[in-house]
């Protein structure tokens, strides 16, 4: 760099330290190309104009003074005035010609780049890069323009002019003002890179944390067909994958979530050879994920390398927001951009906030992808025309097709946002997180189903699916303080059934999961009877065949079940890794199984399903044995392919010791061999027989978990679902406590672990005291009672220790 003020620099000459010179985006582009290609990350070459070029432009024709005069006294909340000033500022930028030395430097750098990649005339992306961009506390993402598919020197100069003008869009002026940046302390550089031909393949965005919960051990990847701008702008609802970082780094394949997006449209090169256009995606592509599994793992591996690199530079953990693309000509994947994630990186981690609907409501008006976990209500403003943004009022709920940065001035006024298109990494999602408001994207029909001016409630507190309800539905907000306080000797675990909530609740102080129910995953994520998938398409009911066909698409039906179940278990196991996650194998009753698609064909009609064909007895019966095989294959995939060996299977409703031995042998036949790869197998202790023969059962199983609901009803001989005898159902009954005590004593004698996974310890503090006094190893609770029950148990243990000390003192003797 002999020139003290270079107007253009190649990416090999710049890095993360050069933000003031080439802007945040180009600094990161240079860092990627210069440093991370040596680590196997495939980044894209290019060059950047510098802030000197921009400063020289501002001095041309008195441009700086004219802009300062125009902006003086501007109120960015006056949208009409903001639009007028922004339009005039952009016109001033376009009318001011480039100084010749800047134009010449750009042309020379384009030729030099062509020499490096072996091309004379080639398509490039012209990308704006502000010096205040991609900062840890202000992303400035999307504030300035990116222009794609630009070819030839003259077109590049024109595109650069447009980039400079975009520094003065309404959204950019508003954003800088909101973040407290002086307009003239921000310079603009322009990065120019060869286009990756993702117009003929796919592209997208990934984050090195879960964008909703802030869980930092995941890579979340969104992707869709065509150029990535469609994903970023929320024009399309993308596919999504979640990969667990710790076991990925160990060489496993831990894709714990994959979701097929609608992928309505794609952005491709324009037919006239320059610029871009949007096209509908054909049906066959919509039904297909845009990436193969090995490509997802490759991108996630690169994401980890990029995060590690930037964390080292920052001297702390630095989550990253990364753009990627696949070249449809070569088939290769590329990293296009990496910048610091700016929402969760700034959040205080000392408490967790949970929202819960408490009021009555009807069926959802519309549903989509939930962004965050909050709830909000207000008056719906269905807005389709960007020209009418100034009609939007403070506190209204924005309902629209999609948003882009031009909508940001009104998004700040919204109490919630609902869009028809987009995924969790689109513009609407990113801005709503920054604003801290609930948002639902990818609903598909919100502008049709939600009436303009009606009162609605937007709920993102029900898992990955966000729902819009009519009216103002009451809800409750709870704050749970997260501390590194003293932990009790009794392990405090959680009952977790919904994989969608696992990342969020794992932040609570805990010792793992004492009960992960397969029924929730099968019912909500699969929805089809396992035996219907085993026998598909040879089913009597043709309507069931059609329903299954629409759900599994082109996937093998048995693989659909195994993959879906493995991903649900895997997400819970990943959330709590390496703490134990006890997974109860399916315990549907026959009447519950019959409600699944295809279920009626395979389920008997029983007078008392609670005591009928359920639990262990199902597993080796020919009527369900192939279904149990699929369950075992799913758990085996979690442990062996994903590397999540903290997943521990548990057998429910095992009536006899011989039945337990038979199930253990069958699991081994299906690849789950007790003792291999650290595999333990637990059993539910929920029958009087499990208590009376506890010593014998615990020679077969590695541990017990007391199911207090079934144990109580069977010990007292009552139907827990009957309102006639409901008043007698009480875990504190002496007979029940005696059985619990006997089970705990047996576990102590045999040296096996024993816990409880019922609600009684949190409902009845005295029952928790009883369990601790008897020396139970663990208590598993619903997440909302974990903190208060933990504090109670700590006090109980202190009291017990005090009694022991008193009894051991000389005075007591």
Short mmCIF file of N, CA and C in Angstrom, two decimals, residues 120-258:
data_model
loop_
_atom_site.label_atom_id
_atom_site.label_comp_id
_atom_site.label_asym_id
_atom_site.label_seq_id
_atom_site.Cartn_x
_atom_site.Cartn_y
_atom_site.Cartn_z
N UNK A 120 -12.62 -12.40 -18.44
CA UNK A 120 -12.47 -11.03 -18.92
C UNK A 120 -13.70 -10.18 -18.59
N UNK A 121 -14.88 -10.71 -18.89
CA UNK A 121 -16.13 -10.01 -18.59
C UNK A 121 -17.01 -10.98 -17.80
N UNK A 122 -17.42 -10.57 -16.63
CA UNK A 122 -18.12 -11.50 -15.75
C UNK A 122 -19.10 -10.74 -14.85
N UNK A 123 -20.11 -11.49 -14.35
CA UNK A 123 -21.13 -10.89 -13.49
C UNK A 123 -20.56 -10.67 -12.10
N UNK A 124 -20.93 -9.55 -11.51
CA UNK A 124 -20.48 -9.26 -10.15
C UNK A 124 -21.66 -8.82 -9.29
N UNK A 125 -21.47 -8.94 -7.99
CA UNK A 125 -22.37 -8.34 -7.00
C UNK A 125 -21.71 -7.07 -6.51
N UNK A 126 -22.46 -5.99 -6.50
CA UNK A 126 -21.97 -4.69 -6.04
C UNK A 126 -22.64 -4.43 -4.70
N UNK A 127 -21.85 -4.49 -3.62
CA UNK A 127 -22.41 -4.54 -2.27
C UNK A 127 -21.99 -3.34 -1.44
N UNK A 128 -22.96 -2.64 -0.88
CA UNK A 128 -22.69 -1.49 -0.03
C UNK A 128 -22.08 -1.94 1.30
N UNK A 129 -21.19 -1.13 1.83
CA UNK A 129 -20.51 -1.48 3.08
C UNK A 129 -20.25 -0.22 3.89
N UNK A 130 -21.09 0.04 4.90
CA UNK A 130 -20.94 1.24 5.71
C UNK A 130 -19.91 1.03 6.81
N UNK A 131 -19.22 2.08 7.18
CA UNK A 131 -18.19 1.95 8.23
C UNK A 131 -18.81 1.75 9.60
N UNK A 132 -20.12 1.99 9.74
CA UNK A 132 -20.81 1.73 11.01
C UNK A 132 -21.63 0.46 10.93
N UNK A 133 -21.32 -0.40 9.96
CA UNK A 133 -22.13 -1.59 9.70
C UNK A 133 -21.54 -2.81 10.40
N UNK A 134 -22.44 -3.76 10.72
CA UNK A 134 -22.04 -5.05 11.31
C UNK A 134 -21.29 -4.88 12.62
N UNK A 135 -21.70 -3.86 13.39
CA UNK A 135 -21.11 -3.69 14.71
C UNK A 135 -21.86 -4.57 15.71
N UNK A 136 -21.23 -4.94 16.82
CA UNK A 136 -21.89 -5.84 17.76
C UNK A 136 -23.20 -5.29 18.32
N UNK A 137 -23.36 -3.96 18.39
CA UNK A 137 -24.58 -3.40 18.97
C UNK A 137 -25.49 -2.75 17.94
N UNK A 138 -25.14 -2.80 16.66
CA UNK A 138 -25.99 -2.23 15.61
C UNK A 138 -25.59 -2.83 14.28
N UNK A 139 -26.47 -3.64 13.73
CA UNK A 139 -26.07 -4.39 12.54
C UNK A 139 -26.08 -3.54 11.28
N UNK A 140 -27.02 -2.57 11.18
CA UNK A 140 -27.21 -1.78 9.96
C UNK A 140 -27.50 -2.68 8.75
N UNK A 141 -27.90 -3.94 9.03
CA UNK A 141 -28.11 -4.89 7.94
C UNK A 141 -29.21 -4.42 7.00
N UNK A 142 -28.92 -4.44 5.70
CA UNK A 142 -29.92 -4.11 4.71
C UNK A 142 -30.21 -2.63 4.57
N UNK A 143 -29.47 -1.78 5.27
CA UNK A 143 -29.78 -0.36 5.19
C UNK A 143 -29.38 0.24 3.85
N UNK A 144 -28.30 -0.25 3.28
CA UNK A 144 -27.87 0.24 1.96
C UNK A 144 -28.07 -0.86 0.92
N UNK A 145 -28.02 -0.47 -0.33
CA UNK A 145 -28.39 -1.38 -1.42
C UNK A 145 -27.26 -2.32 -1.82
N UNK A 146 -27.67 -3.51 -2.25
CA UNK A 146 -26.79 -4.44 -2.95
C UNK A 146 -27.39 -4.64 -4.34
N UNK A 147 -26.56 -4.59 -5.36
CA UNK A 147 -27.03 -4.72 -6.74
C UNK A 147 -26.37 -5.95 -7.34
N UNK A 148 -27.18 -6.87 -7.83
CA UNK A 148 -26.70 -8.17 -8.29
C UNK A 148 -26.68 -8.25 -9.81
N UNK A 149 -25.85 -9.18 -10.30
CA UNK A 149 -25.75 -9.47 -11.74
C UNK A 149 -25.42 -8.22 -12.55
N UNK A 150 -24.31 -7.63 -12.19
CA UNK A 150 -23.82 -6.45 -12.91
C UNK A 150 -22.62 -6.88 -13.77
N UNK A 151 -22.63 -6.53 -15.05
CA UNK A 151 -21.56 -6.97 -15.95
C UNK A 151 -21.00 -5.77 -16.74
N UNK A 152 -19.68 -5.66 -16.79
CA UNK A 152 -19.03 -4.62 -17.58
C UNK A 152 -18.68 -3.39 -16.77
N UNK A 153 -17.63 -2.70 -17.21
CA UNK A 153 -17.10 -1.56 -16.44
C UNK A 153 -18.11 -0.43 -16.28
N UNK A 154 -18.80 -0.05 -17.36
CA UNK A 154 -19.73 1.08 -17.26
C UNK A 154 -20.89 0.76 -16.33
N UNK A 155 -21.40 -0.46 -16.38
CA UNK A 155 -22.51 -0.85 -15.51
C UNK A 155 -22.07 -0.88 -14.05
N UNK A 156 -20.80 -1.28 -13.81
CA UNK A 156 -20.29 -1.30 -12.44
C UNK A 156 -20.22 0.12 -11.88
N UNK A 157 -19.77 1.07 -12.68
CA UNK A 157 -19.71 2.46 -12.23
C UNK A 157 -21.12 2.97 -11.89
N UNK A 158 -22.09 2.63 -12.74
CA UNK A 158 -23.48 3.04 -12.47
C UNK A 158 -23.97 2.43 -11.15
N UNK A 159 -23.68 1.14 -10.96
CA UNK A 159 -24.13 0.46 -9.75
C UNK A 159 -23.48 1.06 -8.51
N UNK A 160 -22.22 1.44 -8.61
CA UNK A 160 -21.54 2.07 -7.47
C UNK A 160 -22.21 3.39 -7.11
N UNK A 161 -22.63 4.14 -8.13
CA UNK A 161 -23.34 5.39 -7.87
C UNK A 161 -24.62 5.13 -7.10
N UNK A 162 -25.34 4.06 -7.48
CA UNK A 162 -26.58 3.71 -6.79
C UNK A 162 -26.30 3.31 -5.34
N UNK A 163 -25.21 2.61 -5.12
CA UNK A 163 -24.85 2.21 -3.75
C UNK A 163 -24.59 3.44 -2.88
N UNK A 164 -23.83 4.39 -3.41
CA UNK A 164 -23.58 5.61 -2.64
C UNK A 164 -24.88 6.35 -2.33
N UNK A 165 -25.78 6.39 -3.29
CA UNK A 165 -27.07 7.06 -3.07
C UNK A 165 -27.88 6.37 -1.99
N UNK A 166 -27.73 5.03 -1.89
CA UNK A 166 -28.54 4.28 -0.91
C UNK A 166 -28.14 4.56 0.53
N UNK A 167 -27.02 5.25 0.73
CA UNK A 167 -26.67 5.67 2.09
C UNK A 167 -27.69 6.67 2.62
N UNK A 168 -28.50 7.22 1.72
CA UNK A 168 -29.46 8.26 2.09
C UNK A 168 -30.91 7.83 1.84
N UNK A 169 -31.16 6.52 1.91
CA UNK A 169 -32.54 6.08 1.86
C UNK A 169 -33.24 6.47 3.16
N UNK A 170 -34.57 6.50 3.12
CA UNK A 170 -35.35 6.87 4.31
C UNK A 170 -34.99 5.95 5.48
N UNK A 171 -34.89 4.64 5.20
CA UNK A 171 -34.63 3.67 6.26
C UNK A 171 -33.25 3.89 6.88
N UNK A 172 -32.24 4.21 6.02
CA UNK A 172 -30.88 4.39 6.53
C UNK A 172 -30.78 5.64 7.39
N UNK A 173 -31.43 6.72 6.94
CA UNK A 173 -31.43 7.96 7.72
C UNK A 173 -32.10 7.72 9.08
N UNK A 174 -33.25 7.02 9.05
CA UNK A 174 -33.99 6.75 10.27
C UNK A 174 -33.19 5.86 11.23
N UNK A 175 -32.56 4.83 10.69
CA UNK A 175 -31.82 3.87 11.51
C UNK A 175 -30.62 4.54 12.19
N UNK A 176 -29.87 5.36 11.42
CA UNK A 176 -28.71 6.04 12.02
C UNK A 176 -29.15 6.97 13.14
N UNK A 177 -30.25 7.66 12.92
CA UNK A 177 -30.76 8.57 13.95
C UNK A 177 -31.16 7.79 15.20
N UNK A 178 -31.85 6.66 15.02
CA UNK A 178 -32.30 5.86 16.15
C UNK A 178 -31.13 5.30 16.94
N UNK A 179 -30.04 4.96 16.26
CA UNK A 179 -28.87 4.38 16.91
C UNK A 179 -27.87 5.44 17.41
N UNK A 180 -28.17 6.71 17.16
CA UNK A 180 -27.31 7.78 17.68
C UNK A 180 -26.05 8.02 16.88
N UNK A 181 -26.04 7.69 15.58
CA UNK A 181 -24.88 7.93 14.73
C UNK A 181 -25.05 9.25 13.96
N UNK A 182 -23.98 10.06 13.97
CA UNK A 182 -23.97 11.25 13.12
C UNK A 182 -23.88 10.81 11.66
N UNK A 183 -24.72 11.40 10.81
CA UNK A 183 -24.77 10.98 9.41
C UNK A 183 -23.42 11.08 8.72
N UNK A 184 -22.60 12.03 9.15
CA UNK A 184 -21.34 12.25 8.45
C UNK A 184 -20.15 11.60 9.16
N UNK A 185 -20.47 10.84 10.22
CA UNK A 185 -19.45 9.99 10.81
C UNK A 185 -19.45 8.61 10.16
N UNK A 186 -20.43 8.38 9.30
CA UNK A 186 -20.57 7.09 8.61
C UNK A 186 -20.17 7.27 7.15
N UNK A 187 -19.17 6.53 6.74
CA UNK A 187 -18.75 6.55 5.34
C UNK A 187 -19.24 5.28 4.66
N UNK A 188 -19.23 5.28 3.34
CA UNK A 188 -19.68 4.11 2.59
C UNK A 188 -18.56 3.62 1.68
N UNK A 189 -18.33 2.31 1.74
CA UNK A 189 -17.45 1.65 0.78
C UNK A 189 -18.30 0.69 -0.04
N UNK A 190 -17.71 0.15 -1.09
CA UNK A 190 -18.45 -0.74 -1.99
C UNK A 190 -17.60 -1.96 -2.26
N UNK A 191 -18.16 -3.13 -1.96
CA UNK A 191 -17.47 -4.39 -2.25
C UNK A 191 -17.95 -4.96 -3.57
N UNK A 192 -17.03 -5.45 -4.36
CA UNK A 192 -17.38 -6.01 -5.67
C UNK A 192 -16.80 -7.42 -5.76
N UNK A 193 -17.69 -8.40 -6.00
CA UNK A 193 -17.31 -9.82 -6.01
C UNK A 193 -17.92 -10.51 -7.24
N UNK A 194 -17.24 -11.53 -7.77
CA UNK A 194 -17.86 -12.35 -8.81
C UNK A 194 -19.12 -13.02 -8.26
N UNK A 195 -20.15 -13.10 -9.08
CA UNK A 195 -21.39 -13.74 -8.66
C UNK A 195 -21.21 -15.26 -8.54
N UNK A 196 -21.67 -15.82 -7.44
CA UNK A 196 -21.84 -17.27 -7.34
C UNK A 196 -23.17 -17.58 -8.02
N UNK A 197 -23.21 -18.55 -8.93
CA UNK A 197 -24.41 -18.78 -9.72
C UNK A 197 -25.48 -19.54 -8.94
N UNK A 198 -25.86 -18.94 -7.80
CA UNK A 198 -26.91 -19.56 -7.00
C UNK A 198 -28.29 -19.37 -7.62
N UNK A 199 -28.36 -18.52 -8.66
CA UNK A 199 -29.62 -18.41 -9.38
C UNK A 199 -30.02 -19.76 -9.99
N UNK A 200 -29.01 -20.60 -10.24
CA UNK A 200 -29.25 -21.93 -10.81
C UNK A 200 -29.22 -23.02 -9.73
N UNK A 201 -29.14 -22.61 -8.46
CA UNK A 201 -29.13 -23.59 -7.36
C UNK A 201 -29.88 -22.98 -6.18
N UNK A 202 -29.19 -22.69 -5.08
CA UNK A 202 -29.87 -22.19 -3.89
C UNK A 202 -28.91 -21.36 -3.05
N UNK A 203 -29.44 -20.69 -2.07
CA UNK A 203 -28.62 -19.86 -1.18
C UNK A 203 -29.43 -19.52 0.06
N UNK A 204 -28.78 -18.85 1.01
CA UNK A 204 -29.51 -18.51 2.23
C UNK A 204 -28.64 -17.89 3.29
N UNK A 205 -29.08 -18.03 4.52
CA UNK A 205 -28.48 -17.39 5.68
C UNK A 205 -28.34 -18.43 6.79
N UNK A 206 -27.29 -18.31 7.61
CA UNK A 206 -27.20 -19.15 8.80
C UNK A 206 -26.65 -18.35 9.97
N UNK A 207 -27.07 -18.76 11.16
CA UNK A 207 -26.63 -18.15 12.41
C UNK A 207 -25.95 -19.21 13.26
N UNK A 208 -24.96 -18.80 14.04
CA UNK A 208 -24.27 -19.76 14.90
C UNK A 208 -24.87 -19.79 16.31
N UNK A 209 -26.14 -19.48 16.39
CA UNK A 209 -26.94 -19.70 17.59
C UNK A 209 -28.39 -19.84 17.16
N UNK A 210 -29.22 -20.32 18.07
CA UNK A 210 -30.65 -20.40 17.77
C UNK A 210 -31.22 -18.99 17.87
N UNK A 211 -31.82 -18.54 16.79
CA UNK A 211 -32.23 -17.13 16.71
C UNK A 211 -33.39 -16.79 17.63
N UNK A 212 -34.12 -17.79 18.13
CA UNK A 212 -35.27 -17.48 18.99
C UNK A 212 -34.91 -17.52 20.47
N UNK A 213 -34.18 -18.53 20.90
CA UNK A 213 -33.88 -18.70 22.32
C UNK A 213 -32.52 -18.12 22.70
N UNK A 214 -31.64 -17.95 21.71
CA UNK A 214 -30.28 -17.55 22.02
C UNK A 214 -29.38 -18.71 22.40
N UNK A 215 -29.90 -19.95 22.29
CA UNK A 215 -29.11 -21.16 22.59
C UNK A 215 -27.87 -21.17 21.69
N UNK A 216 -26.70 -21.24 22.30
CA UNK A 216 -25.46 -20.96 21.55
C UNK A 216 -24.76 -22.18 20.99
N UNK A 217 -25.32 -23.35 21.19
CA UNK A 217 -24.65 -24.56 20.70
C UNK A 217 -25.28 -25.09 19.41
N UNK A 218 -25.97 -24.23 18.69
CA UNK A 218 -26.64 -24.65 17.46
C UNK A 218 -26.27 -23.75 16.29
N UNK A 219 -26.26 -24.33 15.10
CA UNK A 219 -26.20 -23.56 13.86
C UNK A 219 -27.56 -23.68 13.20
N UNK A 220 -28.20 -22.55 12.94
CA UNK A 220 -29.50 -22.53 12.27
C UNK A 220 -29.29 -22.08 10.83
N UNK A 221 -29.69 -22.93 9.88
CA UNK A 221 -29.48 -22.66 8.46
C UNK A 221 -30.83 -22.51 7.76
N UNK A 222 -31.02 -21.42 7.05
CA UNK A 222 -32.18 -21.21 6.19
C UNK A 222 -31.72 -21.19 4.74
N UNK A 223 -32.50 -21.79 3.85
CA UNK A 223 -32.12 -21.81 2.44
C UNK A 223 -33.33 -21.93 1.53
N UNK A 224 -33.20 -21.40 0.32
CA UNK A 224 -34.26 -21.47 -0.69
C UNK A 224 -33.63 -21.45 -2.06
N UNK A 225 -34.41 -21.79 -3.06
CA UNK A 225 -33.91 -21.78 -4.44
C UNK A 225 -33.61 -20.36 -4.90
N UNK A 226 -32.57 -20.23 -5.72
CA UNK A 226 -32.24 -18.93 -6.30
C UNK A 226 -31.32 -18.10 -5.44
N UNK A 227 -31.23 -16.82 -5.78
CA UNK A 227 -30.34 -15.89 -5.08
C UNK A 227 -30.83 -15.63 -3.66
N UNK A 228 -29.87 -15.40 -2.76
CA UNK A 228 -30.19 -15.29 -1.34
C UNK A 228 -30.98 -14.07 -0.95
N UNK A 229 -31.03 -13.08 -1.81
CA UNK A 229 -31.76 -11.85 -1.49
C UNK A 229 -33.23 -12.15 -1.20
N UNK A 230 -33.79 -13.18 -1.84
CA UNK A 230 -35.19 -13.54 -1.60
C UNK A 230 -35.39 -14.02 -0.18
N UNK A 231 -34.39 -14.71 0.40
CA UNK A 231 -34.48 -15.17 1.79
C UNK A 231 -34.31 -14.00 2.74
N UNK A 232 -33.31 -13.17 2.47
CA UNK A 232 -33.01 -12.04 3.35
C UNK A 232 -34.18 -11.06 3.41
N UNK A 233 -34.82 -10.82 2.26
CA UNK A 233 -35.92 -9.86 2.21
C UNK A 233 -37.25 -10.46 2.65
N UNK A 234 -37.27 -11.77 2.92
CA UNK A 234 -38.52 -12.38 3.36
C UNK A 234 -39.52 -12.57 2.23
N UNK A 235 -39.03 -12.63 0.99
CA UNK A 235 -39.92 -12.84 -0.14
C UNK A 235 -40.38 -14.29 -0.25
N UNK A 236 -39.65 -15.20 0.39
CA UNK A 236 -39.94 -16.62 0.29
C UNK A 236 -39.81 -17.27 1.67
N UNK A 237 -40.55 -18.34 1.90
CA UNK A 237 -40.47 -19.07 3.17
C UNK A 237 -39.49 -20.22 2.99
N UNK A 238 -38.31 -20.13 3.60
CA UNK A 238 -37.22 -21.07 3.28
C UNK A 238 -37.30 -22.40 4.02
N UNK A 239 -36.48 -23.34 3.56
CA UNK A 239 -36.22 -24.56 4.33
C UNK A 239 -35.37 -24.18 5.54
N UNK A 240 -35.41 -25.04 6.56
CA UNK A 240 -34.61 -24.75 7.77
C UNK A 240 -34.00 -26.03 8.32
N UNK A 241 -32.76 -25.90 8.78
CA UNK A 241 -32.05 -26.98 9.45
C UNK A 241 -31.43 -26.44 10.72
N UNK A 242 -31.35 -27.29 11.75
CA UNK A 242 -30.60 -26.94 12.96
C UNK A 242 -29.58 -28.04 13.21
N UNK A 243 -28.33 -27.64 13.40
CA UNK A 243 -27.22 -28.57 13.62
C UNK A 243 -26.60 -28.29 14.99
N UNK A 244 -26.32 -29.35 15.74
CA UNK A 244 -25.75 -29.22 17.08
C UNK A 244 -24.23 -29.17 17.00
N UNK A 245 -23.64 -28.08 17.47
CA UNK A 245 -22.22 -27.82 17.26
C UNK A 245 -21.27 -28.77 18.00
N UNK A 246 -21.48 -29.05 19.30
CA UNK A 246 -20.48 -29.86 20.01
C UNK A 246 -20.22 -31.22 19.39
N UNK A 247 -21.26 -31.95 19.01
CA UNK A 247 -21.01 -33.28 18.44
C UNK A 247 -20.66 -33.20 16.95
N UNK A 248 -21.05 -32.12 16.28
CA UNK A 248 -20.57 -31.90 14.91
C UNK A 248 -19.05 -31.82 14.91
N UNK A 249 -18.50 -31.11 15.88
CA UNK A 249 -17.05 -30.95 15.97
C UNK A 249 -16.35 -32.28 16.33
N UNK A 250 -17.12 -33.22 16.84
CA UNK A 250 -16.56 -34.54 17.15
C UNK A 250 -16.66 -35.49 15.96
N UNK A 251 -17.23 -35.02 14.85
CA UNK A 251 -17.32 -35.85 13.65
C UNK A 251 -18.65 -36.55 13.44
N UNK A 252 -19.66 -36.22 14.27
CA UNK A 252 -20.98 -36.83 14.10
C UNK A 252 -21.83 -36.01 13.12
N UNK A 253 -23.06 -36.47 12.89
CA UNK A 253 -23.95 -35.82 11.92
C UNK A 253 -25.24 -35.36 12.63
N UNK A 254 -25.11 -34.37 13.51
CA UNK A 254 -26.24 -34.03 14.38
C UNK A 254 -27.20 -32.98 13.79
N UNK A 255 -27.88 -33.33 12.70
CA UNK A 255 -28.95 -32.46 12.20
C UNK A 255 -30.18 -32.77 13.05
N UNK A 256 -30.51 -31.88 13.99
CA UNK A 256 -31.58 -32.18 14.94
C UNK A 256 -32.93 -31.60 14.52
N UNK A 257 -32.94 -30.80 13.47
CA UNK A 257 -34.20 -30.28 12.91
C UNK A 257 -34.03 -30.05 11.43
N UNK A 258 -35.02 -30.44 10.66
CA UNK A 258 -35.11 -30.00 9.26
C UNK A 258 -36.57 -29.78 8.94
#
